[in-house]
Coordinates of C-alpha atoms in Angstrom, one line a residue:
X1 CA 9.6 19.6 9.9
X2 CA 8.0 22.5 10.5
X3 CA 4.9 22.5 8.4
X4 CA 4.0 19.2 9.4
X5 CA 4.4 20.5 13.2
X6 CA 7.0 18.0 13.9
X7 CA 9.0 19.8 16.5
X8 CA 5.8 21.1 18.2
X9 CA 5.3 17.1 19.3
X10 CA 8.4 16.6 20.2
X11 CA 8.4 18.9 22.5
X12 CA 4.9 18.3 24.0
X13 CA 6.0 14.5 24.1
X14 CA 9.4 14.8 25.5
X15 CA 11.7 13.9 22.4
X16 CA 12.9 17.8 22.7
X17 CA 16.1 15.8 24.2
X18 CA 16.4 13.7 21.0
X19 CA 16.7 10.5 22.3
X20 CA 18.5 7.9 19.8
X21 CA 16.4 5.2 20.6
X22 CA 12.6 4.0 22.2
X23 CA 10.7 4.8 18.5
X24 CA 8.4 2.2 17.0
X25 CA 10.0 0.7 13.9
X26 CA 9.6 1.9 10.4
X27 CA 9.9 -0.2 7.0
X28 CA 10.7 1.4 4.2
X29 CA 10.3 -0.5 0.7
X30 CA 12.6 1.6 -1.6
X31 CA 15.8 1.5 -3.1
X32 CA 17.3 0.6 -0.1
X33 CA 19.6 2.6 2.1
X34 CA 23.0 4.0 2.4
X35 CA 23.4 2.3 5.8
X36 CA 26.8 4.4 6.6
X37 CA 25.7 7.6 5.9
X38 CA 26.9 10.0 8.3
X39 CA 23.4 10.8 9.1
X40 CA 21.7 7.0 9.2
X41 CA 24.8 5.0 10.9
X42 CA 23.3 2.8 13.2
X43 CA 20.0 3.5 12.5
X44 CA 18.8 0.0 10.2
X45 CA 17.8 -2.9 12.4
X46 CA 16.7 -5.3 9.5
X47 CA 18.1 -5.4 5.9
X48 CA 16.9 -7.2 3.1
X49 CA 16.2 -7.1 -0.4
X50 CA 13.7 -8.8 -3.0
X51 CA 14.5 -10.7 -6.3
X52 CA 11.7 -12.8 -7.7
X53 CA 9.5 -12.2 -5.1
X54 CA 11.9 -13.2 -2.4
X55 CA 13.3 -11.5 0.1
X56 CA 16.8 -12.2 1.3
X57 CA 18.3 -11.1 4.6
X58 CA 21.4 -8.8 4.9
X59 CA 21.7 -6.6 1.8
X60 CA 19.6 -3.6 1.3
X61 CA 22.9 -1.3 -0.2
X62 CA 21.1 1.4 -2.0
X63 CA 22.3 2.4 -5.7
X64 CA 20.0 5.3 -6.5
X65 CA 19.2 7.6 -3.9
X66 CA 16.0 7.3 -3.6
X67 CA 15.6 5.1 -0.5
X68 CA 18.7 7.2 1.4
X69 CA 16.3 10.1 1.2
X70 CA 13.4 8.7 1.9
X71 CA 15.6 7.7 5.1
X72 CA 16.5 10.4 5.9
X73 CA 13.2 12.5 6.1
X74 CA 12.4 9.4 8.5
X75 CA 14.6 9.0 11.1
X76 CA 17.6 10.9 10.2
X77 CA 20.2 11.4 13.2
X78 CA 18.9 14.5 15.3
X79 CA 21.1 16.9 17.4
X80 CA 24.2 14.9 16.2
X81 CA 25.4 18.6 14.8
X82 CA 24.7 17.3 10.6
X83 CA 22.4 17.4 8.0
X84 CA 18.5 16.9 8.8
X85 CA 16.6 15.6 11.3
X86 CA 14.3 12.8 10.4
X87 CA 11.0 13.0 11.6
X88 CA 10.9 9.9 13.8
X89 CA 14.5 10.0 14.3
X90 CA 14.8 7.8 17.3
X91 CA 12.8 4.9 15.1
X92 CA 14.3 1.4 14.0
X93 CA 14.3 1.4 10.4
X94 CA 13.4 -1.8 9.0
X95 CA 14.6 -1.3 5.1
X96 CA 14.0 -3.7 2.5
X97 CA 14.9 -3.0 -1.4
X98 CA 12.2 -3.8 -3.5
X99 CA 13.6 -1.4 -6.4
X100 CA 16.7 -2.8 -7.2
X101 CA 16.7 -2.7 -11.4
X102 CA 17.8 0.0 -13.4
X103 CA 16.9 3.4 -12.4
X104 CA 14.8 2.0 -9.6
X105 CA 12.3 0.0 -11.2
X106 CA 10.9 -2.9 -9.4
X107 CA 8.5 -5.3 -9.9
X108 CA 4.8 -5.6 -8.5
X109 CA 6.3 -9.3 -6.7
X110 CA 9.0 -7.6 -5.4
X111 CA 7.0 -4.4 -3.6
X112 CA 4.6 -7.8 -2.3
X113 CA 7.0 -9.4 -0.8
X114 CA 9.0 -6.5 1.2
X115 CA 5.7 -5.9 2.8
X116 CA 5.6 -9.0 3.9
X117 CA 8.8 -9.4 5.2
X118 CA 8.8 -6.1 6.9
X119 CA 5.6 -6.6 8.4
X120 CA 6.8 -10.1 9.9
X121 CA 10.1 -8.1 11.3
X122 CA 7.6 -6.1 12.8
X123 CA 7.2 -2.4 11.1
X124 CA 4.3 -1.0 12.6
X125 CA 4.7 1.6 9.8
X126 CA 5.5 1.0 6.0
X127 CA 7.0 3.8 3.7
X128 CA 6.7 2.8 0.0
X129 CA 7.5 5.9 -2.2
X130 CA 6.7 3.9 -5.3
X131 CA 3.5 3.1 -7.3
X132 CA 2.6 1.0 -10.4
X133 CA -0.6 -1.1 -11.5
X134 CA -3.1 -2.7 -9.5
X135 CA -1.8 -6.5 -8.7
X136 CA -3.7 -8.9 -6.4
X137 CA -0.7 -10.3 -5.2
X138 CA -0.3 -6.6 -3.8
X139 CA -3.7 -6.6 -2.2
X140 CA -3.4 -9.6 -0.7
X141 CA -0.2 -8.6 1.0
X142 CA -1.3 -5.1 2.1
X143 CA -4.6 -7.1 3.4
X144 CA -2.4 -8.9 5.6
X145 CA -0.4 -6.7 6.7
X146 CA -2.2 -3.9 7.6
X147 CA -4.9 -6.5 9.6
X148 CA -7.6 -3.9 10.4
X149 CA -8.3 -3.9 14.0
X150 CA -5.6 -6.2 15.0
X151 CA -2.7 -4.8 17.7
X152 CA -0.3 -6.5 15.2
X153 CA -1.1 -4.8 12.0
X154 CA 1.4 -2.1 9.9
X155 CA 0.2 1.0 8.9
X156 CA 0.7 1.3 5.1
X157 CA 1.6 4.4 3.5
X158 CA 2.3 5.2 -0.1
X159 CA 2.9 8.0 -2.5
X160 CA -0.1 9.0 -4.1
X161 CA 1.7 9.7 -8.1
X162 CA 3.4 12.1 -9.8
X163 CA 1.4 11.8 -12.9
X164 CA -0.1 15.5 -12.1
X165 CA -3.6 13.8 -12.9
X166 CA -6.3 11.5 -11.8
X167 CA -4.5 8.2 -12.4
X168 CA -4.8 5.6 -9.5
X169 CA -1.4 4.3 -8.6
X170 CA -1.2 1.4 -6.9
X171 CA -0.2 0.1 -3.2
X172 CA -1.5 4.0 -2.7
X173 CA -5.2 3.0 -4.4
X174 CA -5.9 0.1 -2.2
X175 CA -8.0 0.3 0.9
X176 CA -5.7 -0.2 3.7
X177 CA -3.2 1.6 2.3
X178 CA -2.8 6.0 3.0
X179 CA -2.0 7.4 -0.1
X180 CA 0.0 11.0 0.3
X181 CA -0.1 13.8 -2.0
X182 CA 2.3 16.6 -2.0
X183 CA 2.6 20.4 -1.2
X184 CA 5.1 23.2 -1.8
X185 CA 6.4 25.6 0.4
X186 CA 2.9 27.9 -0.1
X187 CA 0.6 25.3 0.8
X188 CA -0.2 24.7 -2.5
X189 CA -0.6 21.5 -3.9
X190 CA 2.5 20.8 -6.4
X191 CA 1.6 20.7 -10.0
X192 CA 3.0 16.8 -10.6
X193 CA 0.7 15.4 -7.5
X194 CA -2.0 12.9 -8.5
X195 CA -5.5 13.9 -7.2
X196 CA -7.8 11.4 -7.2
X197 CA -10.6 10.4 -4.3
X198 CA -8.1 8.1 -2.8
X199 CA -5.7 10.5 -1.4
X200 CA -5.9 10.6 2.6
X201 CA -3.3 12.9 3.5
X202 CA -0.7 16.0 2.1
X203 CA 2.3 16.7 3.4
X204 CA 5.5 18.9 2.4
X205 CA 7.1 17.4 -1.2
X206 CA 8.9 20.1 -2.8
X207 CA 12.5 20.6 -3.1
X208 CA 12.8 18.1 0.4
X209 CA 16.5 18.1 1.7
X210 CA 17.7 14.9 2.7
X211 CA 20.5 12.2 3.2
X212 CA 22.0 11.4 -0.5
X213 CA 23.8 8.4 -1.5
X214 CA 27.3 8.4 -0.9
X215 CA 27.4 11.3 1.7
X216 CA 26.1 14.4 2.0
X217 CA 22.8 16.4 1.5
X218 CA 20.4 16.7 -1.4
X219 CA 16.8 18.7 -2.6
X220 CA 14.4 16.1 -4.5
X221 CA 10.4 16.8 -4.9
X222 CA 7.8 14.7 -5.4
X223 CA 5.0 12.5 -3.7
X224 CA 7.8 10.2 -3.2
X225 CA 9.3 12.9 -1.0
X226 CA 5.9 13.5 1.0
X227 CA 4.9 10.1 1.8
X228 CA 8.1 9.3 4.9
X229 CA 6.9 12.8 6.3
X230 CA 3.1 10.7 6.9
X231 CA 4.7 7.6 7.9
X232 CA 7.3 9.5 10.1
X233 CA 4.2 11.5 11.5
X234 CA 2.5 8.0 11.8
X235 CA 5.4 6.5 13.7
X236 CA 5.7 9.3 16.2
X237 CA 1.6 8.8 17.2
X238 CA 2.1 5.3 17.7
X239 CA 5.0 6.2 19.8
X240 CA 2.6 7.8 22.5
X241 CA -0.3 4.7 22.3
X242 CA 1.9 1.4 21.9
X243 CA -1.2 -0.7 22.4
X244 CA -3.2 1.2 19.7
X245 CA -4.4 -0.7 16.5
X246 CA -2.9 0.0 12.7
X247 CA -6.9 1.4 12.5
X248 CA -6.9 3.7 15.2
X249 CA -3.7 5.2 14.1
X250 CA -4.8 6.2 11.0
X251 CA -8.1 8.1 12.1
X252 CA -5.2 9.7 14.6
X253 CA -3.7 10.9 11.6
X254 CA -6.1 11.2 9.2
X255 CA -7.7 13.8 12.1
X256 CA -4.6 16.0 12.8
X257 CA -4.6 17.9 9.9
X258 CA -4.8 21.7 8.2
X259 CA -8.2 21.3 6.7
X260 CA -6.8 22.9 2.9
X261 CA -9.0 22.8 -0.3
X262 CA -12.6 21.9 -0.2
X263 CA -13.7 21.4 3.1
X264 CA -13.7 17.7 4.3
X265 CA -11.8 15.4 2.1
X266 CA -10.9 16.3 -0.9
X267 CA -9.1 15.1 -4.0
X268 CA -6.5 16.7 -3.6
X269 CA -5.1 17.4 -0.2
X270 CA -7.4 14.4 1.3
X271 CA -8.5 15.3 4.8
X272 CA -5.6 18.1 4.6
X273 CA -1.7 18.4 5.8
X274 CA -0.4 16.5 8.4
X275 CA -0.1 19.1 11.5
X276 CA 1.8 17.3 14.7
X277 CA 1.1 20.3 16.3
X278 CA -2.5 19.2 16.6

């Protein structure tokens, strides 16, 4: 929370209270969600998960972990005296499983159609800590969603890889998508983040502690891990201009940032690490 200059805004924008409520709502297209956690209870206001490209309502129960943590670094409970404190933690979270086969895999279809759903239950930001292949069914779904220039778009952000290479993954590769590489606690950019000239943004990724499945607190790493500390960051800018556009949040974004690497935009750090504080 610090690096990303999280508590900085907060207090600036008068969240230094920790209200539980009044944030913009985030999807997250995971795993799904330990809903009772101690540190998410009350905190999912649409549930649903995605089998053949169809979304059902009222089951997102996570069986991995993954999503519970990427929870957690988003809108984790704050000053309730446990755990973490998620970054937008007085956001709706909006959580649909997309990743519901064995050890989290998930089909292309099924990634497509929680970013549909999500965007109609209005997410102005999706988290998807997940990549795979390019798909045009994906495109077309980000397209619509994200709706450059219109009040009603999501922001879409996505892990960049942790193929430690150049290798495009896919939502992150796709235009209207922010793809998020990863740092450790020295700034430097962690050996198993992709770089490749579609990463936007860094943020922390290393050893993350977070709400795990079934209670209690866990350290996990990757660009997975990075990615709901953007759309976290994203959710907390829209917070202070409700009637901005998906667009104009992202050059927000894409402008507050430690300038690490190459100047301008790099490979990989993108336009740099997300920094609240600026």
């Amino acid at each position: 929370m610090q690096r990303i200059g999280a508590p900085a805004f907060w207090d600036a924008h008068g969240l230094g209270s920790f209200p539980a409520a009044g944030g913009v709502p985030v999807g997250i297209v995971d795993t799904g969600i330990d809903a009772g956690h101690e540190d998410l209870a009350g905190k999912v206001s649409a549930c649903g998960a995605a089998a053949d490209g169809v979304v059902t309502d009222g089951d997102c129960a996570d069986s991995e972990g993954h999503g519970t943590h990427v929870a957690g670094t988003i809108g984790a409970l704050a000053d309730n005296h446990v755990g973490v404190a998620g970054v937008a933690f007085n956001s709706p979270l909006i959580v649909c499983r997309a990743l519901g086969g064995p050890d989290g895999s998930g089909t292309v279809a099924d990634v497509a159609a929680c970013i549909r759903w999500a965007h109609v239950r209005g997410a102005k930001v999706i988290s998807m800590s997940l990549g795979g292949p390019a798909s045009h069914t994906l495109a077309e779904a980000a397209k619509t969603a994200y709706a450059r220039g219109g009040r009603s778009g999501s922001l879409l952000v996505a892990a960049a890889g942790n193929d430690g290479d150049g290798t495009i993954e896919y939502p992150a590769g796709l235009d209207q998508v922010v793809s998020v590489a990863a740092i450790d606690g020295g700034d430097r950019v962690a050996p198993f983040s992709t770089s490749n000239q579609d990463v936007e943004l860094a943020a922390a990724g290393v050893d993350i502690l977070s709400a795990k499945l079934g209670g209690g607190y866990v350290r996990m790493s990757g660009t997975s891990m990075a990615t709901p500390h953007v759309a976290g960051a994203a959710a907390l800018l829209w917070g202070q201009v409700p009637s901005a556009t998906a667009a104009a949040i992202r050059r927000r974004l894409d402008a507050a940032v430690d300038d690490l690497g190459a100047p301008g935009r790099d490979p990989a750090y993108g336009y740099g690490v997300v920094d609240l504080a600026r």
